[in-house]
Short mmCIF file of C-alpha atoms and ligand atoms in Angstrom, two decimals:
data_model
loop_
_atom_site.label_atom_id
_atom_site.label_comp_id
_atom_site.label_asym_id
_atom_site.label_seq_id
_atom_site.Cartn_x
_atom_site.Cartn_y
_atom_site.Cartn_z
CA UNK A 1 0.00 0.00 0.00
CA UNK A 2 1.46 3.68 -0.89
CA UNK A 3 -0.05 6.63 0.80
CA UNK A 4 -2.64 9.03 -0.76
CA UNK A 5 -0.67 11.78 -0.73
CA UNK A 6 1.68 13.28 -3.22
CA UNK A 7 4.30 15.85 -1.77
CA UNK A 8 4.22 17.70 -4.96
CA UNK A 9 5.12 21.51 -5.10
CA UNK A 10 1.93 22.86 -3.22
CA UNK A 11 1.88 20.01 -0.90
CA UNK A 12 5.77 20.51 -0.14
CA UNK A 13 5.54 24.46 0.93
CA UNK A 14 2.32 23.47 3.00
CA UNK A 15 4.66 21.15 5.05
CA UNK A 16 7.25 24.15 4.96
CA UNK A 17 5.20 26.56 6.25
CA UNK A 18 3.98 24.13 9.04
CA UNK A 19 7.51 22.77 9.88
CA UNK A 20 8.87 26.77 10.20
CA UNK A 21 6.30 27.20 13.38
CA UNK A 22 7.74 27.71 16.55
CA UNK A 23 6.80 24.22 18.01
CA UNK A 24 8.56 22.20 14.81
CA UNK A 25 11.72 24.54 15.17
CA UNK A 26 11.59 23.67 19.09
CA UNK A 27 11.33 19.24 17.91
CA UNK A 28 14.29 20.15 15.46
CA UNK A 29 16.31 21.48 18.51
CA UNK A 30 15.58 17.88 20.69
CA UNK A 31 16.68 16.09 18.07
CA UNK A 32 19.73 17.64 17.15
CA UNK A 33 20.49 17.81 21.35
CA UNK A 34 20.07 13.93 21.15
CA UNK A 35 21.59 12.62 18.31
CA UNK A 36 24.65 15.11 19.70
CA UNK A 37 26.13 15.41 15.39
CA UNK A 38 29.59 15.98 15.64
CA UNK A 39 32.06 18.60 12.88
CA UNK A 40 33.45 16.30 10.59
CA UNK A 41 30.84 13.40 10.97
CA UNK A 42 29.09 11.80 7.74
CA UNK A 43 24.64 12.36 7.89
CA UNK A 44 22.44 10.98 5.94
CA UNK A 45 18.51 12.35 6.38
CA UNK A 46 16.10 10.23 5.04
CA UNK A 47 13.28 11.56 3.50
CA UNK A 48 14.72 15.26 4.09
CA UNK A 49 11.46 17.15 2.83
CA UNK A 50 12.11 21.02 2.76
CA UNK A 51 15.75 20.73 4.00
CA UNK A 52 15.75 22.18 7.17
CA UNK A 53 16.94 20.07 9.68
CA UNK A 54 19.23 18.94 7.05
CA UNK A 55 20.29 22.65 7.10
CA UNK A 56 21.27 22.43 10.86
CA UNK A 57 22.45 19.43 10.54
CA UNK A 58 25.00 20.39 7.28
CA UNK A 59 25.92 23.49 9.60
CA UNK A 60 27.09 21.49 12.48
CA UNK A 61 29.13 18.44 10.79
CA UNK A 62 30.43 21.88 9.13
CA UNK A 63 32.80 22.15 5.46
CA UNK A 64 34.81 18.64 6.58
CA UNK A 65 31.77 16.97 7.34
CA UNK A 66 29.15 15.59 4.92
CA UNK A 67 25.07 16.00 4.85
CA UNK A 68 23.02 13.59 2.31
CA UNK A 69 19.25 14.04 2.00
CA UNK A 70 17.44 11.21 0.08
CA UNK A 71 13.19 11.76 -1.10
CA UNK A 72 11.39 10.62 -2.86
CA UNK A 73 9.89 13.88 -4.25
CA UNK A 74 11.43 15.63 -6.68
CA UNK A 75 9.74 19.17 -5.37
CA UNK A 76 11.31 18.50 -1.95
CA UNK A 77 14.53 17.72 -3.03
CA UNK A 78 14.55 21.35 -4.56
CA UNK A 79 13.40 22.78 -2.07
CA UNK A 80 16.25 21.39 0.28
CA UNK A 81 19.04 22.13 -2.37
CA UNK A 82 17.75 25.64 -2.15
CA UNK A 83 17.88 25.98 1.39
CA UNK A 84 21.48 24.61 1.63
CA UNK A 85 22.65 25.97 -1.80
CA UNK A 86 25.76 27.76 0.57
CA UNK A 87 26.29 24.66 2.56
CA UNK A 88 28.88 22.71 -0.18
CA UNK A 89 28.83 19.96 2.16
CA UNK A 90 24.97 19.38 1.77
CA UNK A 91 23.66 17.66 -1.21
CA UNK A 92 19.81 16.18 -1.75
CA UNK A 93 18.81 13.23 -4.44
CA UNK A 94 15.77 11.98 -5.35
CA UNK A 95 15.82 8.60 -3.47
CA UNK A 96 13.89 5.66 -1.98
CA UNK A 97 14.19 4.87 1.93
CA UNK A 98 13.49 0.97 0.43
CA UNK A 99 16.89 1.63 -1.70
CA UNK A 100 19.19 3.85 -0.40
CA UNK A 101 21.86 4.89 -2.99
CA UNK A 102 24.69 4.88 -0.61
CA UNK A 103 27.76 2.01 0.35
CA UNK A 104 27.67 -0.38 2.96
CA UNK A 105 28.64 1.74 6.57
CA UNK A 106 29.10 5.33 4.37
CA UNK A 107 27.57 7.08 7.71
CA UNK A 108 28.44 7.74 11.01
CA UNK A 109 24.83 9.07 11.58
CA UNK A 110 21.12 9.10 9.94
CA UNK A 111 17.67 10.84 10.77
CA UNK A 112 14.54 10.52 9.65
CA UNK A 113 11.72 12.44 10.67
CA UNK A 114 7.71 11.92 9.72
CA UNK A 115 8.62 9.47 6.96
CA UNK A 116 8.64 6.20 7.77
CA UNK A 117 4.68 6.58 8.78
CA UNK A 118 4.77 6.62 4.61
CA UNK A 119 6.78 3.26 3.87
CA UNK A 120 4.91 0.16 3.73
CA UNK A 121 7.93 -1.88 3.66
CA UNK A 122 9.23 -0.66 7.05
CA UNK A 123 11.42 -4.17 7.40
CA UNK A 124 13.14 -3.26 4.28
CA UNK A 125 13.59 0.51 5.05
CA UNK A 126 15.64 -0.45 8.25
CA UNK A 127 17.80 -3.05 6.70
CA UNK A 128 18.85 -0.38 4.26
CA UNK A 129 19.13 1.96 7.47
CA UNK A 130 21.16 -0.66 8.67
CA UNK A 131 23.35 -1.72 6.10
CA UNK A 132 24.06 2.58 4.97
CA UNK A 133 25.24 3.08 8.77
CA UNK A 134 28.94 2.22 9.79
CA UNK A 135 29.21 -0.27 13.03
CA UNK A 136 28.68 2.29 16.07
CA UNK A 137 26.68 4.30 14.07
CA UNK A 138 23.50 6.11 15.59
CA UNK A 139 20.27 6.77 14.24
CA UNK A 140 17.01 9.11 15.03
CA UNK A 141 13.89 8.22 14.21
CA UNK A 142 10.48 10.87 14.87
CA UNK A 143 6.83 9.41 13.74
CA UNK A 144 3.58 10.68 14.86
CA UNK A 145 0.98 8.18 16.45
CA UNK A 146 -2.28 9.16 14.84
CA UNK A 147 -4.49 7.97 17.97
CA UNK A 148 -2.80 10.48 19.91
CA UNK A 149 -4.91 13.25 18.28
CA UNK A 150 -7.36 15.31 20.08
CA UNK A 151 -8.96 18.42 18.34
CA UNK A 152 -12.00 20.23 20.27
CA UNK A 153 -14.69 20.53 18.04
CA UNK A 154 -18.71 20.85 18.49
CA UNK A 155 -19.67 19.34 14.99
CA UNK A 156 -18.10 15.87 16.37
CA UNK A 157 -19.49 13.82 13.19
CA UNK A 158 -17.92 16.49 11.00
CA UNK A 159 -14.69 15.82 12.21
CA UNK A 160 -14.72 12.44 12.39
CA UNK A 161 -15.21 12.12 8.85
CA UNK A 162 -12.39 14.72 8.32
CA UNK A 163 -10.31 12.72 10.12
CA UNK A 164 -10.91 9.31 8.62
CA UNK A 165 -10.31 11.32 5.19
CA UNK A 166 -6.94 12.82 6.73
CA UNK A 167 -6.11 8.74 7.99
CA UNK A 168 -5.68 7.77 3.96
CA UNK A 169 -2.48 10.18 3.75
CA UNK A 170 -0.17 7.41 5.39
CA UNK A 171 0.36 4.22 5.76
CA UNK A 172 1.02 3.47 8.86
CA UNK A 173 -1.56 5.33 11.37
CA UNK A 174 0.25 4.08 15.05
CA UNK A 175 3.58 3.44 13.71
CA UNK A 176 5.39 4.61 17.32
CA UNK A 177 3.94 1.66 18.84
CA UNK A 178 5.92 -0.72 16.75
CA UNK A 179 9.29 0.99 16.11
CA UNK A 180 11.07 -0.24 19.08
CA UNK A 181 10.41 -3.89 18.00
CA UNK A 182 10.91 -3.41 14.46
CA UNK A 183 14.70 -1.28 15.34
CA UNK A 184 15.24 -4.31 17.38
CA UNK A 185 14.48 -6.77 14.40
CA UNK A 186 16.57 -5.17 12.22
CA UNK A 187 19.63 -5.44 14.60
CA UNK A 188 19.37 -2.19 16.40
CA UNK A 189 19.87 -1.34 20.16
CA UNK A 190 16.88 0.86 21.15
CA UNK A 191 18.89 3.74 23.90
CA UNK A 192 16.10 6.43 23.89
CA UNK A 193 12.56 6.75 23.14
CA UNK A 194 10.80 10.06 23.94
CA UNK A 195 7.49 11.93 23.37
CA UNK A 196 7.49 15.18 21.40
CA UNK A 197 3.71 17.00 21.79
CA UNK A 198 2.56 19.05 19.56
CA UNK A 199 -0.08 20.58 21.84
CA UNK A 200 -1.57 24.19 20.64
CA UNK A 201 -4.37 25.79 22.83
CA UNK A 202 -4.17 28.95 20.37
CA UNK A 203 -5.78 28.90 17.16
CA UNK A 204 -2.44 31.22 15.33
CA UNK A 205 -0.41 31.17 12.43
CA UNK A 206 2.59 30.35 14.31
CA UNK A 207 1.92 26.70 15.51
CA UNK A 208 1.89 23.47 14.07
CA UNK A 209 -1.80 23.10 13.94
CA UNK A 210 -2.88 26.06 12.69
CA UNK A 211 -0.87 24.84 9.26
CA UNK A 212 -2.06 20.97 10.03
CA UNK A 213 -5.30 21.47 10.38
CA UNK A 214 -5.72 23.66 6.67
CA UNK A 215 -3.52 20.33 4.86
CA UNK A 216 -5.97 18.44 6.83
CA UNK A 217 -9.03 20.37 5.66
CA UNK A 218 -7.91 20.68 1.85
CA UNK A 219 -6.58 16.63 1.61
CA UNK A 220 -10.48 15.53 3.09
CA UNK A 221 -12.15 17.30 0.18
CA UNK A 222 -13.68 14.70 -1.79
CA UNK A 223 -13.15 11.55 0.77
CA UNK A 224 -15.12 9.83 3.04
CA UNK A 225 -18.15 12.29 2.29
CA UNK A 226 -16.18 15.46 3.16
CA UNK A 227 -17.50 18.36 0.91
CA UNK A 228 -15.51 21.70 -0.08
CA UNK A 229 -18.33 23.41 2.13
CA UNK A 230 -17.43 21.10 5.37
CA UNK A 231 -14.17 21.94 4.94
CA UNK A 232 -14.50 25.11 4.86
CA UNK A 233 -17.38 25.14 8.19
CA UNK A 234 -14.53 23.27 10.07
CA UNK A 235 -11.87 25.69 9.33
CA UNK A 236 -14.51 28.71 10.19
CA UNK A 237 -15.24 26.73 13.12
CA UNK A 238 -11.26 26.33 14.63
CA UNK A 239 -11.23 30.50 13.88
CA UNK A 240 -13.94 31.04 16.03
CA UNK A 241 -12.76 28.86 18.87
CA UNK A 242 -9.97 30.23 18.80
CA UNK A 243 -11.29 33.78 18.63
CA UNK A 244 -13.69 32.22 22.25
CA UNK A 245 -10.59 30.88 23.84
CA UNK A 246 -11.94 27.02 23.18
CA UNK A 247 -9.58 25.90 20.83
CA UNK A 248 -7.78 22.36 21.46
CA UNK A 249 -5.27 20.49 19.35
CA UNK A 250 -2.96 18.10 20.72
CA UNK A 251 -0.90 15.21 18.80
CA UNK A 252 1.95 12.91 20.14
CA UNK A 253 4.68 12.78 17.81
CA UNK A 254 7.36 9.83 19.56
CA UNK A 255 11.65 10.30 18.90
CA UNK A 256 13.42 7.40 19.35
CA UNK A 257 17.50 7.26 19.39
CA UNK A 258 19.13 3.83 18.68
CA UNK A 259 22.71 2.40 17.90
CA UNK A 260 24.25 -0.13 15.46
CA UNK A 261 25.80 -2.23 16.86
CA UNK A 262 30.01 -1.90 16.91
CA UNK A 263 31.67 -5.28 15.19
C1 SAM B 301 6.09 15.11 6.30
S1 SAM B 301 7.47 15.20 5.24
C2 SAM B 301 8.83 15.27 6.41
C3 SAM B 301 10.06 15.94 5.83
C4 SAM B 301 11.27 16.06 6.73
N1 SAM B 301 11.78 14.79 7.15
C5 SAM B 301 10.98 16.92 7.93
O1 SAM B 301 10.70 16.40 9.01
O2 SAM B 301 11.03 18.15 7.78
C6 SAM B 301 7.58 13.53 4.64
C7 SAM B 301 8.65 13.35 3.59
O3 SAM B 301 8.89 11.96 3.40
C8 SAM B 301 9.12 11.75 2.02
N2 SAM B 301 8.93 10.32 1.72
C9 SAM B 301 7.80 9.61 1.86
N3 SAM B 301 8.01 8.32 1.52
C10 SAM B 301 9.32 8.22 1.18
C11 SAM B 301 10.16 7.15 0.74
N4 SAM B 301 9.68 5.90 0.58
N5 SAM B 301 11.45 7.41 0.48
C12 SAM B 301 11.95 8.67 0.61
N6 SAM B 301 11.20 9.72 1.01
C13 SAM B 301 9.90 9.50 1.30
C14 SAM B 301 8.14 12.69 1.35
O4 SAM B 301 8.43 12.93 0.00
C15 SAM B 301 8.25 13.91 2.24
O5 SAM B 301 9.24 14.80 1.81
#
């Protein structure tokens, strides 16, 4: 199964625009403390999207160091080679997590944030993880858990249908719950797992849902009985709760750190 959604030019500045808010800039920082990137050391992002943790990722392994972004879409890949066009030791390819085009142990370190929720063959994904990733290596891995999400609303049929429309753009709905297994499986030591909320009681431009809830709105339109006109209600609707004080978004988005093994 693929997912519904195609990170094409409009898609990929709609992810931009949400992953510039204050609270994604704030996960970028945790994962850059925990994964601890050294200068000099070889990163490999995998599904790099916009670029820009693979921007403050290129400036800390700095000019001796080396940044590769893989994805899958060829308007995200521009997008990152634009962001990092002054960053010589960045560069972004249109790539496959299933087939990485790299050499057996070519990294010290890889991340890969809000993909793998899109690859159905997560069992293949990590044994290419695996096998790109020098012995001692250390990976980061960020997925959301879909069941963690809680939006206030008083038209609850409305939403539900928005939601089960917004549940066809991935594949894998609860994929948190699995990843420690699955790392395990594929030969990995599981050292960290934390829990990253995205949790906005505002309704304002500057927060993750503000920008998640509009690709939310705009992907329903036309599944699972969601009209242009409900789409638009629910997005009036989130204004004025926010405009009463009553507006209520929360989703759990889970960070795990793990090692390859050394020898
Ligand atoms: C929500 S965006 C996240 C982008 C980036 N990692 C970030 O956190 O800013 C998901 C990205 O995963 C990419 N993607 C999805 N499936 C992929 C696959 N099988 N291989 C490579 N990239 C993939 C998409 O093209 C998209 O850029």
């Amino acid at each position: 199964m693929s997912p519904a959604i195609e990170f094409d030019e409009a898609a990929s500045r709609a992810v931009e625009a949400a992953y510039l808010t204050t609270d994604v800039v704030a996960q970028r920082c945790t994962i850059m403390k925990a994964l601890e990137v050294r200068p000099g050391e070889r990163v490999l992002d995998i599904g790099s999207g916009p670029g820009l943790l693979a921007h403050d990722l290129a400036a800390t392994v700095g000019a001796e160091g080396r940044l590769c972004g893989i994805d899958m879409s060829e308007a995200m890949v521009a997008m990152a080679r634009a962001r990092c066009a002054g960053q010589t030791q960045a560069t972004f390819e249109v790539a496959d997590a299933c087939a990485l085009p790299f050499d057996d142990g070519a990294f010290d370190v890889a991340v890969s944030t809000q993909v793998y929720e899109y690859v159905a063959d997560i069992p293949t994904a990590f044994t290419e993880l695996r096998r790109v990733l020098r012995p001692g290596g250390r990976l980061a891995i960020l997925d959301a858990d879909y069941g963690s999400l809680v939006i206030h609303t008083e038209d609850p049929a409305r939403l539900a249908r928005i939601v089960a429309a917004w549940d066809e753009h991935f594949v894998h709905a609860g994929l948190p719950r699995t990843l420690a297994p699955s790392l395990r499986e594929a030969g990995f030591d599981v050292r960290q797992r934390d829990v990253i909320p995205m949790f906005n009681p505002e309704y304002h431009p500057n927060t993750f849902s503000y920008h998640l809830t509009m690709m939310m709105a705009m992907f329903a339109i036309g599944r699972c009985g969601v009209t242009q006109d409900d789409a638009d209600a629910w997005l009036a609707e989130l204004a004025a709760l926010g405009r009463a004080g009553k507006y209520f978004y929360s989703l759990n988005r889970y960070l795990f750190i793990a090692d390859k093994p050394d020898g």
